[in-house]
Amino acid sequence: MKSFKKFTSSVVSLPRTNVDTDMIIPAQYLTSVSRSGYGENLFRRLRDEESDFPLNLEKNKKSKILLVDDNFGCGSSREHAVWALMSWGFKAIIGKGFADIFKSNSGKNGLVLIELPAETIDSFFSRAKSEVLNITVDLFNQKITEENQTSYSFSFDPFQKQCILEGLDDIAYLLKYKKDITTYRNSKEVKRYYKTSKANF
Amino acid sequence: MSLTLFEKIWNEHIVREEKGYPTIFAIDFMLLHEVTSAQAFDTIRERGIPLFDKDRLLATLDHSIPTRKNRLKIFNESARIQVDTLRKNVKEFNIPFYDYGKGQGIVHVIGPEYGLTQPGMTIVCGDSHTSTHGAFGALSFGIGTSEVATVLATGCLLQKKPKTMRVEFRGSFNPGVYAKDAILKLIQTIGIGGANGHVIEYTGEAIRNMRMDERMTICNMSIECGARAGLIAPDEITFEYLKEKRFSPKNDKWQEACNYWNSLKSDTGCKYDTEVTINLNNLKPIVTWGTNPEEGLEIDQTIPKLSDLSQEKKTSLEKSLSYMGLTAGKKIEGTKIQWAFLGSCTNGRIEDLRIAAEILKGNKVHKNVTFYVVPGSETVREQAIKEGLDKIFKTAGADFRMPGCSMCLGMNDDKVPAKERCISSSNRNFIGRQGPGSRTHLASPATVAASAIEGKIINCEKYLS
């Protein structure tokens, strides 16, 4: 995972609730065995069906921030959704709320999810209809700032923040506690009734 | 202190807790399939990390494989590479693997049927419907591929403690109404984000009276209202199901296990963060009309009228209806279908096939309908053949196929064509879920079978003897 740096970008607005991971990357495009190359099929169905879908518009193609409504990323656990958003170029998503597994997957890849109150998001949506919103995302200070210097703070899980800022991952963290894991396993083996390689036929 | 079932399992699996850090949480068992594992194996291979414990893993094929008779040949090149990659990985890491002919099936069907899923365990898989295993009182949830790699490497995950929700199902089912209708009713009631951040425990008389397959259908769709997991406390019905299964404890270990499993219930006076009650007494069969699982109706109800809604909801409803080719204010019953699908980790078990076969017996699938019957596993398929269900399906004109996820998500060749309509026993009616432009109506196996006969969405009750 690359470490996260403060950045400024225009915002693409996607004002619909319950955007599921099937919309973000349809199942047909999950047959790859690599982590890259999913960006071209990001929102593939919607881009094919709706000519005015925001990602089809030339002015939005370079944006690194996606503005979304509530319960974004619901449905399937496919991490490919996060890979697709990131390989398209998104580095942060600002919205009212995110589904649990999507949130977890985003954290593991360094995609920053920013939750703000519904009123703030709604006002962004309505302004985005007529103006270009340029926003600076500062994870270290947990705030986003508009061009006119209006800023909004957001809450963020401290452990995840540290991981994203420093580019650390769970495996490296857990391997530091290998001893605790072994001790735990040794004390609990009594409640383990099978080994998958040895079926009790 | 009074604890919930969730808290008991949670506490048992804490490896390390430190303030300001997520809990190091032990995972007892992980299922692997071809779609969400390749990149995880790459991670541990590239970093030279050995497997934590192969005896806590089991792999199979389900998502992208064909379900036609001759399923060895996969025409889609990338799907073929994906399947070959899993075969190579399980060989390299020496992981137990249920390939074709060796007990293959949908991960969430084979876990329970071999007794791999047991009360009190923690189970994960790179698939959101891992919540299915909660029917046994096992804390089970879907994870992404990075976390699959983490479990391969460490047998643990970093977790924040979720909130708890109790859902009580009161009353009993009317004829023609099933567990699938009950869970669709819950999702309709609390919405598809209604349980975000929560683990649901299902309680109530209706749950206690359910068979294990019905409990699995309920827990399976917990994710469709956003829950991390669904849980049901184990009881005699659970133990009866598990007894003599391939991986179940045997001899004196059996009694020891039952004693422990019996302790896995919520204490009187325990507290949940949220409580919901659903009354089943007057419930009718449910069918979805829209493009997410909360957009459901009882069979005799009408699709919402635009005039009843706020501006924001209006736009979303118009989008759903235009995609689905339906009209606001009209009844869902009588809508013509071209496809029917019986299968998936939600409703692809032998009991589901029995219910559908009972309805199809002596009837014919409507001439305008293609009906795919896809058993959840090789074991389910063999059992169906043993009971002669395959003959009933074939005589009725349904296509009895090989096991896999199939038309639930259309990753393989099994797709509903654009603008065609499918009544489906699966779990998601998202835009394009069953193929680009496909229109999905979620329903119970009984509603699927009865609607397939009539070529339109109908109340299955009249086909029940």
XYZ file of C-alpha atoms in Angstrom:
666
model
C 0.000 0.000 0.000
C 1.306 3.477 -0.955
C 1.359 6.075 1.798
C -1.295 8.750 1.560
C -0.431 12.404 0.896
C -2.650 15.473 1.121
C -4.079 16.342 -2.290
C -6.529 18.660 -4.062
C -8.946 17.654 -6.777
C -12.257 18.454 -8.387
C -15.214 16.359 -7.267
C -17.452 14.002 -9.285
C -20.970 13.992 -7.934
C -22.981 10.744 -7.844
C -26.210 11.565 -6.041
C -27.849 8.168 -5.610
C -28.344 6.065 -2.502
C -27.439 2.401 -2.031
C -24.850 2.157 -4.804
C -23.958 -1.545 -4.651
C -20.658 -3.177 -5.569
C -22.349 -4.920 -8.530
C -22.877 -1.425 -9.976
C -19.305 -0.400 -9.150
C -17.854 -3.460 -10.899
C -20.231 -6.015 -12.457
C -19.516 -9.716 -11.805
C -18.484 -10.404 -15.413
C -15.353 -8.344 -14.851
C -14.214 -10.254 -11.770
C -12.552 -13.112 -13.588
C -9.083 -11.565 -13.517
C -6.470 -12.977 -11.142
C -4.656 -9.651 -10.797
C -5.344 -6.533 -8.740
C -4.998 -4.134 -11.642
C -6.918 -3.306 -14.787
C -10.384 -2.962 -13.238
C -10.605 0.815 -13.774
C -11.832 0.594 -17.358
C -14.895 -1.343 -16.199
C -15.711 0.880 -13.225
C -19.501 1.461 -13.262
C -19.479 -0.305 -16.648
C -23.250 -0.979 -16.863
C -24.257 2.516 -15.831
C -21.713 4.085 -18.166
C -23.042 1.968 -21.040
C -26.703 2.607 -20.266
C -26.685 6.278 -19.271
C -24.845 8.613 -21.650
C -24.977 11.388 -19.044
C -23.539 9.177 -16.279
C -21.044 11.453 -14.457
C -17.975 9.357 -15.321
C -18.830 9.620 -19.025
C -18.414 13.393 -18.958
C -15.028 14.641 -20.109
C -14.808 17.279 -17.343
C -14.988 14.568 -14.648
C -12.430 12.134 -15.994
C -9.458 13.481 -14.033
C -11.211 13.878 -10.677
C -9.768 12.030 -7.712
C -12.706 12.575 -5.355
C -16.113 10.945 -5.640
C -19.090 12.497 -3.854
C -21.733 9.915 -2.915
C -24.970 9.570 -0.975
C -25.764 6.974 1.737
C -24.888 3.265 2.082
C -22.345 3.389 -0.736
C -20.662 0.038 -1.497
C -23.426 -2.231 -0.188
C -23.882 -5.833 -1.350
C -21.111 -8.145 -2.468
C -17.800 -8.203 -0.552
C -15.736 -7.987 -3.763
C -12.586 -5.964 -3.099
C -12.459 -5.518 -6.860
C -14.838 -2.576 -6.300
C -12.129 -0.737 -4.369
C -9.473 -1.764 -6.888
C -11.660 -0.458 -9.731
C -12.266 2.903 -8.037
C -8.578 3.308 -7.275
C -7.322 2.245 -10.669
C -9.733 4.739 -12.246
C -7.925 7.351 -10.154
C -10.085 7.948 -7.093
C -8.202 8.528 -3.860
C -11.042 9.627 -1.589
C -14.824 9.247 -1.409
C -16.968 11.719 0.483
C -20.477 10.619 1.426
C -23.233 10.211 4.005
C -22.372 6.614 4.821
C -20.649 3.454 3.597
C -21.444 -0.244 3.872
C -19.321 -2.231 6.343
C -17.334 -4.597 4.120
C -16.661 -1.883 1.540
C -15.374 0.341 4.335
C -13.035 -2.358 5.543
C -11.781 -3.147 2.023
C -11.141 0.549 1.345
C -9.038 0.874 4.471
C -6.852 -2.067 3.451
C -6.058 -0.372 0.127
C -5.665 3.213 1.283
C -8.860 4.548 -0.290
C -9.976 7.269 2.144
C -13.697 7.260 2.984
C -14.963 10.471 4.526
C -18.355 10.544 6.237
C -20.023 13.915 6.657
C -23.510 14.908 7.866
C -26.344 14.496 5.355
C -26.976 18.282 5.150
C -23.358 18.961 4.164
C -23.430 16.294 1.462
C -26.798 17.525 0.157
C -25.474 21.061 -0.128
C -22.420 19.758 -2.024
C -24.764 17.872 -4.363
C -26.846 20.924 -5.118
C -23.799 23.167 -5.621
C -22.093 20.553 -7.817
C -24.945 20.936 -10.315
C -23.801 24.442 -11.244
C -20.203 24.813 -10.108
C -16.965 22.857 -9.989
C -16.127 21.886 -6.415
C -12.413 21.725 -5.716
C -11.566 20.089 -2.418
C -8.349 19.434 -0.511
C -8.296 16.189 1.450
C -6.061 16.245 4.507
C -6.216 12.932 6.328
C -3.532 13.832 8.872
C -5.602 16.746 10.205
C -8.891 14.972 9.408
C -10.395 17.822 7.425
C -11.424 18.700 3.911
C -11.158 22.257 2.656
C -12.877 24.025 -0.202
C -11.204 26.596 -2.455
C -12.917 29.381 -0.490
C -11.202 27.984 2.640
C -14.396 26.627 4.212
C -13.353 23.433 5.923
C -15.111 20.463 7.466
C -13.598 18.047 9.947
C -14.382 14.371 9.867
C -13.826 11.495 12.257
C -11.574 8.630 11.245
C -10.478 5.431 12.932
C -7.070 6.242 14.478
C -5.492 2.863 13.716
C -6.647 2.912 10.114
C -5.433 6.474 9.749
C -1.964 5.467 10.908
C -1.934 2.518 8.472
C -3.028 4.649 5.509
C -0.661 7.523 6.264
C 2.289 5.197 6.683
C 1.290 2.606 4.095
C 1.217 -0.235 6.667
C -0.946 -3.313 6.424
C -2.674 -5.776 8.753
C -0.375 -8.697 8.026
C 2.742 -6.785 9.066
C 0.965 -5.602 12.220
C -0.329 -9.067 13.143
C 2.990 -10.799 12.561
C 4.416 -8.649 15.359
C 2.019 -10.487 17.705
C 2.814 -13.981 16.493
C 3.585 -15.090 20.045
C 0.180 -13.991 21.348
C -1.491 -15.794 18.447
C 0.385 -19.021 19.147
C -0.377 -18.834 22.874
C -4.051 -18.279 22.120
C -4.218 -21.185 19.694
C -2.494 -23.560 22.080
C -4.962 -22.750 24.839
C -8.034 -23.200 22.619
C -7.158 -26.360 20.730
C -9.372 -28.339 23.105
C -12.477 -26.860 21.465
C -11.334 -27.698 17.957
C -13.156 -30.750 16.718
C -11.685 -31.251 13.259
C -8.856 -30.619 10.846
C -10.029 -30.071 7.292
C -7.424 -32.410 5.855
C -8.566 -35.264 8.116
C -12.243 -35.955 7.723
C -13.829 -38.312 10.258
C -15.362 -40.584 7.662
C -23.062 -10.337 33.705
C -25.697 -11.209 31.113
C -24.152 -11.712 27.687
C -25.577 -12.061 24.202
C -24.695 -15.068 22.063
C -22.599 -12.717 19.938
C -20.628 -11.465 22.948
C -19.922 -15.016 24.107
C -18.423 -15.974 20.736
C -16.625 -12.639 20.434
C -15.008 -12.948 23.886
C -13.898 -16.499 23.184
C -11.981 -15.338 20.088
C -10.104 -12.334 21.441
C -6.383 -12.924 21.026
C -5.303 -9.465 22.107
C -7.047 -6.262 23.062
C -5.417 -2.879 23.430
C -7.069 0.503 23.827
C -6.997 2.561 20.625
C -6.270 -0.495 18.486
C -8.554 -2.999 16.801
C -8.945 -6.375 18.464
C -6.772 -9.234 17.230
C -9.516 -11.718 16.544
C -9.061 -15.459 15.917
C -10.655 -17.076 12.866
C -11.394 -20.796 13.156
C -12.191 -21.655 9.558
C -11.977 -20.054 6.134
C -13.639 -21.164 2.914
C -11.913 -20.316 -0.356
C -13.221 -20.096 -3.914
C -11.775 -19.138 -7.281
C -12.906 -15.497 -7.525
C -11.581 -13.847 -4.367
C -8.508 -15.908 -3.494
C -5.908 -15.622 -6.294
C -4.623 -12.187 -5.277
C -4.505 -13.292 -1.621
C -2.265 -16.246 -2.476
C -0.069 -13.847 -4.483
C 0.315 -11.655 -1.402
C 1.632 -14.402 0.854
C 3.741 -15.886 -1.938
C 5.351 -12.543 -2.828
C 6.128 -11.833 0.818
C 7.333 -15.339 1.543
C 4.898 -15.831 4.435
C 3.973 -19.471 5.131
C 0.327 -20.539 5.596
C -0.819 -20.169 9.180
C -2.738 -23.455 9.217
C -3.998 -25.409 6.208
C -6.249 -27.458 8.478
C -8.469 -24.429 8.968
C -9.054 -24.017 5.235
C -11.185 -25.620 2.566
C -11.398 -24.620 -1.083
C -13.937 -25.368 -3.797
C -15.190 -24.024 -7.135
C -18.523 -22.227 -7.392
C -18.722 -18.668 -8.767
C -17.388 -18.715 -12.318
C -17.777 -22.362 -13.390
C -20.303 -23.538 -16.005
C -23.376 -25.485 -14.837
C -24.017 -27.302 -18.110
C -23.597 -31.110 -18.248
C -20.165 -30.983 -19.783
C -18.680 -28.506 -17.371
C -15.023 -29.370 -17.786
C -14.551 -26.982 -20.665
C -14.697 -23.317 -19.666
C -15.059 -21.132 -22.746
C -14.331 -17.815 -21.059
C -10.563 -17.622 -21.004
C -10.153 -15.491 -17.904
C -12.599 -17.690 -15.939
C -10.609 -20.725 -17.028
C -7.383 -19.110 -15.825
C -9.070 -18.259 -12.534
C -10.149 -21.876 -11.975
C -6.721 -23.193 -12.982
C -5.108 -20.670 -10.640
C -7.109 -21.974 -7.670
C -6.154 -25.546 -8.572
C -2.483 -24.518 -8.737
C -2.665 -22.613 -5.454
C -4.306 -25.404 -3.448
C -1.673 -27.786 -4.786
C 1.232 -25.491 -3.997
C -0.013 -24.777 -0.461
C -1.430 -28.274 0.089
C -4.922 -27.028 0.988
C -7.916 -29.408 1.204
C -9.877 -28.921 -2.023
C -13.300 -30.184 -3.082
C -12.937 -30.261 -6.845
C -15.464 -31.638 -9.369
C -16.533 -35.088 -8.310
C -15.006 -34.659 -4.843
C -17.871 -32.854 -3.146
C -17.771 -29.542 -5.031
C -20.490 -26.994 -4.369
C -21.289 -23.459 -3.311
C -19.060 -22.611 -0.314
C -22.039 -21.852 1.923
C -23.825 -25.054 0.992
C -20.899 -27.434 1.495
C -19.655 -25.932 4.795
C -22.824 -26.974 6.627
C -23.488 -30.209 4.722
C -20.095 -31.666 5.672
C -20.398 -30.502 9.275
C -17.517 -28.029 8.843
C -19.766 -25.296 10.179
C -20.211 -25.793 13.917
C -21.642 -23.694 16.752
C -19.329 -21.216 18.459
C -16.844 -21.045 15.587
C -15.685 -17.979 13.695
C -15.910 -18.489 9.927
C -14.915 -16.185 7.085
C -14.848 -16.311 3.297
C -14.292 -13.819 0.521
C -18.025 -13.697 -0.060
C -20.666 -11.569 1.629
C -23.121 -14.472 2.043
C -20.795 -16.109 4.560
C -23.440 -14.887 7.016
C -25.271 -18.143 6.086
C -23.221 -20.153 8.614
C -24.637 -18.036 11.436
C -27.635 -20.398 11.349
C -25.498 -22.774 13.449
C -24.518 -20.160 16.023
C -21.154 -19.624 14.311
C -20.032 -15.994 13.958
C -19.521 -15.797 10.213
C -18.919 -12.904 7.889
C -17.745 -11.953 4.434
C -14.338 -10.351 3.914
C -12.369 -8.852 1.040
C -9.328 -10.380 -0.615
C -6.789 -8.443 1.515
C -8.364 -9.991 4.604
C -8.326 -13.432 2.954
C -4.549 -12.968 2.707
C -4.423 -11.872 6.351
C -6.211 -15.047 7.479
C -4.002 -17.235 5.262
C -0.943 -15.661 6.883
C -2.021 -15.304 10.508
C -5.324 -17.101 11.206
C -6.538 -13.785 12.607
C -8.197 -10.536 11.589
C -8.180 -7.056 13.046
C -11.731 -6.294 14.100
C -13.744 -3.547 15.738
C -16.562 -4.850 17.889
C -19.853 -4.472 15.997
C -23.172 -3.487 17.561
C -25.907 -6.031 18.198
C -29.478 -6.175 16.931
C -32.143 -8.626 17.980
C -34.767 -9.567 15.425
C -37.686 -11.497 16.836
C -39.904 -13.379 14.396
C -43.288 -13.788 16.065
C -46.126 -16.074 15.058
C -46.144 -18.763 12.412
C -46.264 -19.100 8.648
C -49.407 -19.293 6.530
C -49.404 -21.922 3.769
C -47.247 -20.734 0.855
C -45.116 -18.522 3.081
C -41.531 -19.516 3.881
C -38.288 -18.410 5.547
C -37.403 -16.518 2.352
C -40.538 -14.408 2.690
C -39.733 -13.722 6.356
C -36.241 -12.412 5.611
C -37.474 -10.362 2.628
C -40.075 -8.864 4.981
C -37.353 -7.890 7.474
C -35.247 -6.268 4.728
C -38.297 -4.408 3.436
C -39.035 -3.228 6.983
C -35.600 -1.964 8.068
C -34.124 -1.183 4.635
C -30.962 -2.386 2.929
C -28.746 -0.335 5.232
C -30.940 -0.949 8.279
C -28.487 -3.213 10.090
C -25.202 -1.563 9.004
C -22.592 -1.999 11.718
C -24.626 -4.678 13.532
C -24.601 -8.404 14.070
C -28.193 -9.647 14.065
C -29.399 -12.389 16.379
C -32.627 -13.974 15.154
C -34.941 -15.169 17.903
C -38.564 -16.080 18.456
C -40.874 -19.025 18.157
C -40.800 -19.017 14.362
C -36.997 -19.404 14.364
C -37.123 -22.237 16.910
C -39.563 -24.111 14.684
C -37.433 -23.761 11.559
C -35.356 -26.512 9.955
C -31.648 -25.760 9.464
C -32.071 -24.994 5.754
C -34.678 -22.355 6.630
C -32.422 -20.837 9.284
C -29.638 -20.711 6.687
C -31.905 -18.828 4.256
C -32.610 -16.264 6.995
C -28.962 -15.789 8.025
C -27.800 -15.826 4.396
C -29.669 -12.631 3.573
C -28.578 -10.733 6.729
C -26.065 -8.936 4.528
C -28.950 -7.621 2.381
C -29.921 -5.298 5.231
C -26.273 -4.424 5.811
C -25.579 -6.673 8.829
C -22.039 -7.938 9.408
C -23.473 -11.311 10.366
C -26.647 -13.130 11.370
C -26.748 -15.533 14.303
C -29.159 -18.153 15.599
C -28.546 -19.916 18.903
C -27.968 -23.659 18.397
C -30.548 -26.117 19.737
C -31.652 -29.751 19.330
C -32.529 -29.101 15.665
C -28.944 -27.912 15.086
C -27.441 -30.920 16.868
C -29.696 -33.343 15.013
C -28.534 -31.817 11.697
C -24.851 -32.026 12.660
C -24.881 -35.542 14.040
C -22.910 -38.003 11.887
C -21.800 -35.355 9.407
C -18.362 -35.898 7.875
C -16.525 -33.412 10.121
C -18.795 -33.555 13.172
C -17.293 -34.694 16.464
C -17.625 -38.445 16.929
C -18.041 -40.805 19.915
C -17.223 -39.203 23.294
C -16.235 -35.965 21.555
C -19.849 -35.598 20.435
C -21.280 -35.229 23.953
C -18.467 -32.904 24.951
C -19.230 -30.734 21.922
C -22.985 -30.705 22.643
C -22.328 -29.591 26.211
C -20.316 -26.638 24.944
C -22.782 -25.829 22.162
C -25.634 -25.817 24.663
C -23.976 -22.924 26.481
C -24.142 -20.809 23.316
C -27.308 -18.843 23.910
C -28.013 -15.284 24.983
C -28.492 -14.887 28.732
C -31.770 -13.627 30.153
C -31.520 -9.886 30.662
C -28.764 -9.328 28.091
C -28.820 -6.055 26.164
C -28.924 -5.436 22.418
C -28.230 -2.074 20.799
C -31.339 -2.365 18.613
C -34.465 -4.550 18.714
C -36.909 -5.294 15.883
C -40.027 -7.453 15.883
C -41.592 -8.966 12.779
C -45.002 -10.604 12.983
C -45.423 -13.472 10.535
C -49.069 -14.317 11.246
C -50.610 -12.396 8.355
C -47.620 -12.461 6.015
C -48.204 -13.404 2.366
C -45.545 -14.515 -0.148
C -43.163 -11.661 -0.989
C -41.786 -10.735 -4.399
C -39.418 -7.841 -5.094
C -40.368 -5.340 -7.779
C -37.335 -2.988 -7.760
C -33.560 -3.054 -7.998
C -32.571 -3.770 -4.430
C -33.824 -6.362 -1.935
C -35.760 -3.856 0.211
C -38.065 -3.101 -2.708
C -40.445 -5.970 -2.020
C -44.207 -6.419 -1.892
C -46.650 -8.981 -0.608
C -48.038 -10.794 -3.610
C -51.417 -8.992 -3.618
C -49.996 -5.506 -3.050
C -49.386 -2.813 -5.640
C -46.145 -1.061 -6.613
C -45.941 2.342 -4.847
C -47.527 5.311 -6.626
C -45.304 8.252 -7.502
C -47.755 10.655 -5.866
C -47.145 8.970 -2.477
C -43.447 9.831 -2.459
C -40.978 12.651 -1.795
C -39.135 14.172 -4.786
C -35.922 12.309 -3.990
C -37.685 8.954 -3.646
C -39.656 9.678 -6.813
C -36.499 9.903 -8.917
C -35.154 6.685 -7.441
C -38.488 4.906 -7.963
C -38.709 6.120 -11.550
C -35.214 4.768 -12.229
C -36.063 1.382 -10.678
C -39.347 1.097 -12.558
C -37.893 2.134 -15.874
C -35.120 -0.460 -15.491
C -37.624 -3.104 -14.427
C -40.144 -2.204 -17.138
C -42.960 -1.869 -14.576
C -45.647 0.714 -13.891
C -46.190 2.569 -10.597
C -49.449 1.718 -8.837
C -49.917 -1.626 -10.606
C -50.136 -5.071 -9.017
C -47.004 -7.212 -9.110
C -49.073 -10.389 -9.423
C -49.673 -11.369 -13.041
C -46.421 -9.826 -14.367
C -45.183 -12.042 -17.218
C -41.796 -13.759 -16.860
C -39.436 -15.425 -19.348
C -37.041 -17.016 -16.857
C -37.131 -18.838 -13.539
C -34.114 -19.677 -11.397
C -34.026 -22.098 -8.471
C -30.656 -22.279 -6.756
C -27.920 -20.215 -4.989
C -26.544 -20.209 -1.441
C -29.880 -18.744 -0.336
C -32.192 -21.445 -1.705
C -30.211 -24.170 -3.477
C -30.521 -26.905 -0.837
C -32.298 -30.218 -1.073
C -35.320 -28.959 0.899
C -35.728 -26.085 -1.594
C -35.608 -28.534 -4.497
C -38.196 -30.742 -2.754
C -40.603 -27.813 -2.322
C -40.264 -26.860 -5.998
C -40.588 -30.478 -7.184
C -43.762 -30.954 -5.160
C -45.313 -27.993 -6.987
C -44.021 -29.020 -10.432
C -45.163 -32.630 -10.123
C -47.857 -33.248 -12.768
C -47.465 -29.728 -14.173
C -45.518 -28.219 -17.054
C -43.253 -25.198 -17.126
C -44.955 -22.511 -19.244
C -43.862 -22.542 -22.901
C -42.465 -19.002 -22.675
C -40.329 -19.747 -19.620
C -36.814 -21.181 -19.315
C -36.455 -22.695 -15.838
C -32.955 -23.398 -14.488
C -32.770 -25.704 -11.468
C -29.217 -25.516 -10.126
C -28.430 -27.640 -7.054
C -26.190 -25.945 -4.468
C -23.692 -28.803 -4.407
C -22.832 -32.222 -5.799
C -24.302 -33.727 -2.624
C -27.596 -31.876 -3.145
C -27.636 -32.996 -6.783
C -27.001 -36.641 -5.911
C -29.680 -36.571 -3.230
C -32.165 -35.001 -5.663
C -31.460 -37.767 -8.176
C -31.821 -40.395 -5.449
C -35.259 -39.017 -4.590
C -36.272 -38.826 -8.263
C -36.615 -35.037 -8.173
C -34.487 -34.745 -11.327
C -37.149 -36.716 -13.218
C -39.906 -34.424 -11.958
C -37.930 -31.365 -13.089
C -37.160 -32.887 -16.490
C -40.728 -34.095 -17.083
C -42.026 -30.638 -16.238
C -39.610 -29.112 -18.755
C -37.155 -27.531 -16.318
C -33.402 -27.681 -16.899
C -31.766 -29.638 -14.041
C -28.136 -28.526 -14.075
C -24.745 -29.033 -12.416
C -23.963 -27.268 -9.101
C -22.623 -23.721 -8.793
C -23.611 -20.100 -8.172
C -24.937 -19.898 -11.723
C -27.593 -17.324 -12.503
C -27.475 -15.743 -9.047
C -24.716 -13.454 -10.240
C -24.232 -14.375 -13.893
C -20.444 -14.698 -13.688
C -20.538 -17.774 -15.889
C -22.602 -18.399 -19.046
C -25.908 -18.535 -17.135
C -27.399 -15.113 -17.795
C -30.825 -13.585 -18.198
C -30.853 -11.575 -21.465
C -31.459 -7.821 -21.430
C -35.056 -6.730 -20.769
C -36.122 -10.288 -19.937
C -37.676 -11.019 -16.578
C -36.649 -13.706 -14.104
C -38.332 -14.958 -10.951
C -35.412 -16.027 -8.824
C -34.750 -17.804 -5.529
C -31.422 -15.940 -5.230
C -30.525 -12.992 -3.004
C -29.938 -9.865 -5.088
C -32.034 -8.028 -7.646
C -29.409 -5.365 -8.324
C -29.212 -3.741 -11.753
C -27.478 -6.181 -14.105
C -27.007 -8.824 -11.405
C -28.266 -11.710 -13.561
C -26.786 -10.281 -16.753
C -26.674 -6.836 -18.429
C -30.210 -5.394 -18.532
C -31.744 -8.415 -16.755
C -34.834 -7.918 -14.573
C -34.852 -9.930 -11.343
C -37.733 -10.617 -8.965
C -36.600 -12.281 -5.734
C -38.969 -14.843 -4.232
C -39.182 -18.172 -2.407
C -38.598 -21.503 -4.212
C -42.365 -22.166 -4.079
C -43.199 -18.835 -5.723
C -40.481 -19.477 -8.326
C -41.861 -22.929 -9.225
C -45.514 -21.855 -9.314
C -44.719 -18.749 -11.389
C -42.670 -20.853 -13.831
C -45.741 -23.006 -14.470
C -48.012 -20.050 -15.201
C -45.476 -17.871 -17.027
C -46.289 -15.018 -14.690
C -45.719 -14.019 -11.076
C -48.416 -15.677 -8.971
C -49.348 -16.687 -5.444
C -47.969 -20.222 -4.990
C -50.675 -21.164 -2.487
C -53.012 -22.754 -5.026
C -50.336 -25.300 -5.982
C -49.947 -26.582 -2.443
C -51.825 -29.752 -1.678
